[in-house]
XYZ file of C-alpha atoms in Angstrom:
232
model
C 0.170 -0.001 -0.077
C 2.751 2.361 0.893
C 4.243 1.589 -2.393
C 1.131 2.536 -4.477
C 0.680 5.213 -2.529
C 4.596 6.683 -3.078
C 4.291 5.536 -7.025
C 0.640 7.767 -7.099
C 3.257 10.088 -5.554
C 5.643 10.285 -8.061
C 3.203 10.111 -10.692
C 1.709 13.425 -9.958
C 4.632 15.136 -10.096
C 4.081 15.048 -14.030
C 1.325 17.709 -13.971
C 3.104 19.804 -11.529
C 5.976 19.771 -13.955
C 4.052 20.895 -16.867
C 2.420 23.767 -14.709
C 5.958 24.644 -13.649
C 8.049 24.139 -16.945
C 5.164 24.449 -20.237
C 8.088 25.673 -22.365
C 10.647 23.526 -21.265
C 7.995 20.356 -21.447
C 6.654 21.622 -24.846
C 10.079 21.470 -25.889
C 10.572 17.857 -24.769
C 8.008 16.189 -26.602
C 8.895 18.499 -29.991
C 12.183 16.613 -29.550
C 10.720 13.508 -28.988
C 8.647 13.483 -32.816
C 12.261 15.482 -34.387
C 14.154 12.169 -33.119
C 11.666 9.954 -34.798
C 11.344 12.040 -38.148
C 15.571 11.610 -38.150
C 15.287 8.038 -37.195
C 12.778 7.687 -40.189
C 14.101 10.150 -42.682
C 17.688 8.243 -41.842
C 16.081 4.425 -42.606
C 14.444 6.217 -45.815
C 17.641 8.164 -47.366
C 16.151 11.259 -47.156
C 18.567 14.464 -46.407
C 17.899 14.704 -42.816
C 20.317 17.433 -42.082
C 18.120 20.238 -41.411
C 16.085 17.677 -38.498
C 19.360 17.160 -36.645
C 20.171 20.873 -36.549
C 16.780 21.489 -35.209
C 17.088 18.717 -32.472
C 20.516 19.820 -31.257
C 19.453 23.637 -30.896
C 15.887 22.295 -29.050
C 18.065 20.397 -26.835
C 20.165 23.511 -25.912
C 16.764 25.895 -25.977
C 15.523 22.842 -23.583
C 18.410 23.440 -21.024
C 17.651 27.550 -21.291
C 14.310 27.227 -20.877
C 14.802 25.155 -17.418
C 17.325 27.644 -16.058
C 15.649 31.040 -17.661
C 11.974 29.600 -16.015
C 14.406 28.959 -12.491
C 15.518 32.462 -12.748
C 12.490 33.884 -13.686
C 10.738 32.463 -10.726
C 13.512 33.331 -8.123
C 14.446 37.067 -8.900
C 11.751 38.541 -11.468
C 8.157 37.459 -9.756
C 6.529 40.477 -11.527
C 7.424 39.574 -14.970
C 4.947 36.958 -16.669
C 7.168 33.357 -16.944
C 5.556 32.261 -19.943
C 5.912 34.464 -22.488
C 9.307 35.773 -21.274
C 10.757 32.422 -21.182
C 9.282 31.414 -25.014
C 10.257 34.558 -26.483
C 13.719 33.897 -24.668
C 13.955 30.647 -25.362
C 12.740 30.887 -29.290
C 15.412 34.303 -29.886
C 18.399 31.957 -28.588
C 17.600 28.834 -30.711
C 16.837 31.037 -33.970
C 20.291 33.006 -33.328
C 22.140 30.026 -32.046
C 20.923 27.941 -35.563
C 21.944 30.591 -37.734
C 25.032 31.895 -36.311
C 27.081 28.165 -35.074
C 25.248 25.709 -37.142
C 25.713 26.089 -40.483
C 27.380 23.064 -41.006
C 27.640 19.664 -38.339
C 31.333 18.978 -37.778
C 33.412 18.748 -34.806
C 33.878 22.040 -34.223
C 30.338 22.497 -33.732
C 29.891 19.848 -31.907
C 32.508 21.023 -29.319
C 30.916 23.907 -28.966
C 27.867 22.549 -28.987
C 28.816 20.633 -26.165
C 30.624 23.442 -24.366
C 27.014 25.601 -24.772
C 25.088 22.818 -23.364
C 27.257 21.727 -19.787
C 27.849 25.834 -19.519
C 23.512 25.925 -19.927
C 23.523 23.042 -17.390
C 25.430 24.036 -14.847
C 23.534 27.457 -15.198
C 20.633 25.453 -13.490
C 22.461 24.906 -10.576
C 23.834 28.304 -9.977
C 19.918 29.617 -9.748
C 19.887 27.633 -7.262
C 22.710 28.738 -5.177
C 21.952 32.415 -5.268
C 18.933 32.499 -4.008
C 19.607 29.845 -1.637
C 23.618 29.706 -0.614
C 23.204 28.267 3.544
C 21.712 24.845 2.198
C 23.386 24.816 -1.772
C 24.621 21.103 -1.020
C 21.326 19.951 -0.197
C 19.802 21.717 -3.239
C 21.910 19.822 -5.721
C 22.028 16.980 -3.201
C 17.930 16.995 -4.144
C 18.299 17.246 -7.984
C 20.781 14.466 -8.591
C 18.811 12.505 -5.934
C 15.350 13.206 -8.108
C 17.429 12.376 -11.215
C 17.926 8.374 -10.317
C 15.075 8.065 -8.667
C 13.930 9.616 -12.254
C 15.893 7.100 -14.050
C 14.021 4.547 -11.956
C 11.145 5.544 -13.295
C 12.135 5.594 -16.675
C 13.300 3.053 -17.086
C 10.987 0.519 -15.096
C 8.263 1.843 -18.178
C 10.855 1.205 -20.783
C 11.164 -2.362 -19.903
C 7.593 -2.518 -18.986
C 6.790 -1.663 -22.253
C 9.595 -3.292 -24.443
C 8.245 -6.497 -22.834
C 4.987 -6.070 -24.516
C 6.414 -5.550 -27.487
C 8.467 -8.414 -27.000
C 5.285 -10.975 -25.904
C 2.967 -9.322 -28.425
C 5.771 -10.268 -30.920
C 6.697 -13.672 -30.017
C 2.746 -14.831 -29.439
C 1.393 -13.425 -32.088
C 4.063 -13.568 -34.898
C 3.026 -9.699 -34.908
C 6.716 -9.314 -36.901
C 6.893 -5.915 -34.885
C 9.639 -3.585 -36.559
C 12.560 -3.256 -33.868
C 12.493 0.857 -34.707
C 9.790 0.246 -31.901
C 11.816 -0.316 -28.938
C 14.201 3.036 -29.775
C 10.985 5.170 -29.408
C 9.424 3.070 -26.549
C 12.862 4.839 -25.308
C 12.184 8.542 -26.374
C 8.984 8.310 -25.504
C 9.788 7.073 -21.958
C 12.639 9.698 -21.851
C 11.276 12.567 -23.317
C 7.269 12.575 -22.569
C 7.732 10.895 -19.516
C 11.479 11.084 -17.660
C 11.916 14.837 -19.086
C 8.668 15.761 -17.088
C 9.221 13.837 -13.801
C 12.977 14.629 -13.478
C 11.656 18.413 -14.019
C 9.126 17.731 -11.258
C 11.967 16.732 -8.423
C 13.383 20.456 -8.908
C 13.271 22.476 -5.602
C 10.642 25.225 -5.745
C 12.221 28.596 -4.907
C 10.288 28.431 -1.032
C 11.285 24.999 -0.718
C 12.795 23.790 2.777
C 15.399 21.504 2.254
C 17.613 21.362 5.437
C 16.207 18.732 7.142
C 16.294 16.257 3.825
C 18.298 13.665 5.045
C 20.568 11.156 2.120
C 23.353 8.019 2.649
C 26.099 8.625 3.652
C 28.267 7.377 0.587
C 25.469 9.824 -1.862
C 26.389 12.484 0.343
C 30.318 12.450 0.404
C 30.145 11.484 -3.378
C 27.881 15.407 -3.783
C 29.912 16.874 -1.092
C 33.452 16.104 -2.146
C 33.375 15.655 -5.773
C 30.515 16.978 -7.669
C 29.089 19.826 -5.869
C 33.349 21.234 -6.391
C 33.105 20.907 -9.947
C 29.834 22.507 -10.613
C 31.556 25.737 -7.859
C 34.226 25.993 -10.366
C 33.091 26.037 -13.351
C 30.010 28.907 -11.992
């Protein structure tokens, strides 16, 4: 009974993340569609250059929208969150697409990776600026949320994959193997991403009394948090 209640509480976070991060949730869904189109285009031998660029810039836009939403909620409460976040994210995506994605090569990917790391770190920095006293616990909450999300998404992926495998074996349905890949995309971007966003600490959330295992605490306090502090 306690397990069922815990699962229900975890799943309730999906609706919470949509209301807290509507732009990020939308971009996650768009990325899901783009990846499917990209796979279908590659299988058909079509030119997928545009889709690849859109998928890359959408990934950057997703992380920007998350950090930007955090900043707006914490430091600019009077501004309309959704219009500002949407406009800024789309503007950034358009500029990055036309300025830095003329072609995809090793230099482009290195630049994109650096930008991606920076955007991820800004999510942690937006938390630190407002809650410096218990910053390490906020970081712990994010990473613990990531591990929880990974477990739930893995269960969803394996469960659906097992159903497909069973149908294929029992009824000789000859289901294409690409559906396993699409199941992975769905469990990651449709289910996993909103669940992870729901785990991000809110502005007024108290985490000072949150308890974690000694190993998990040591890993974050002495390895991950110092690395984040160096880069920010």
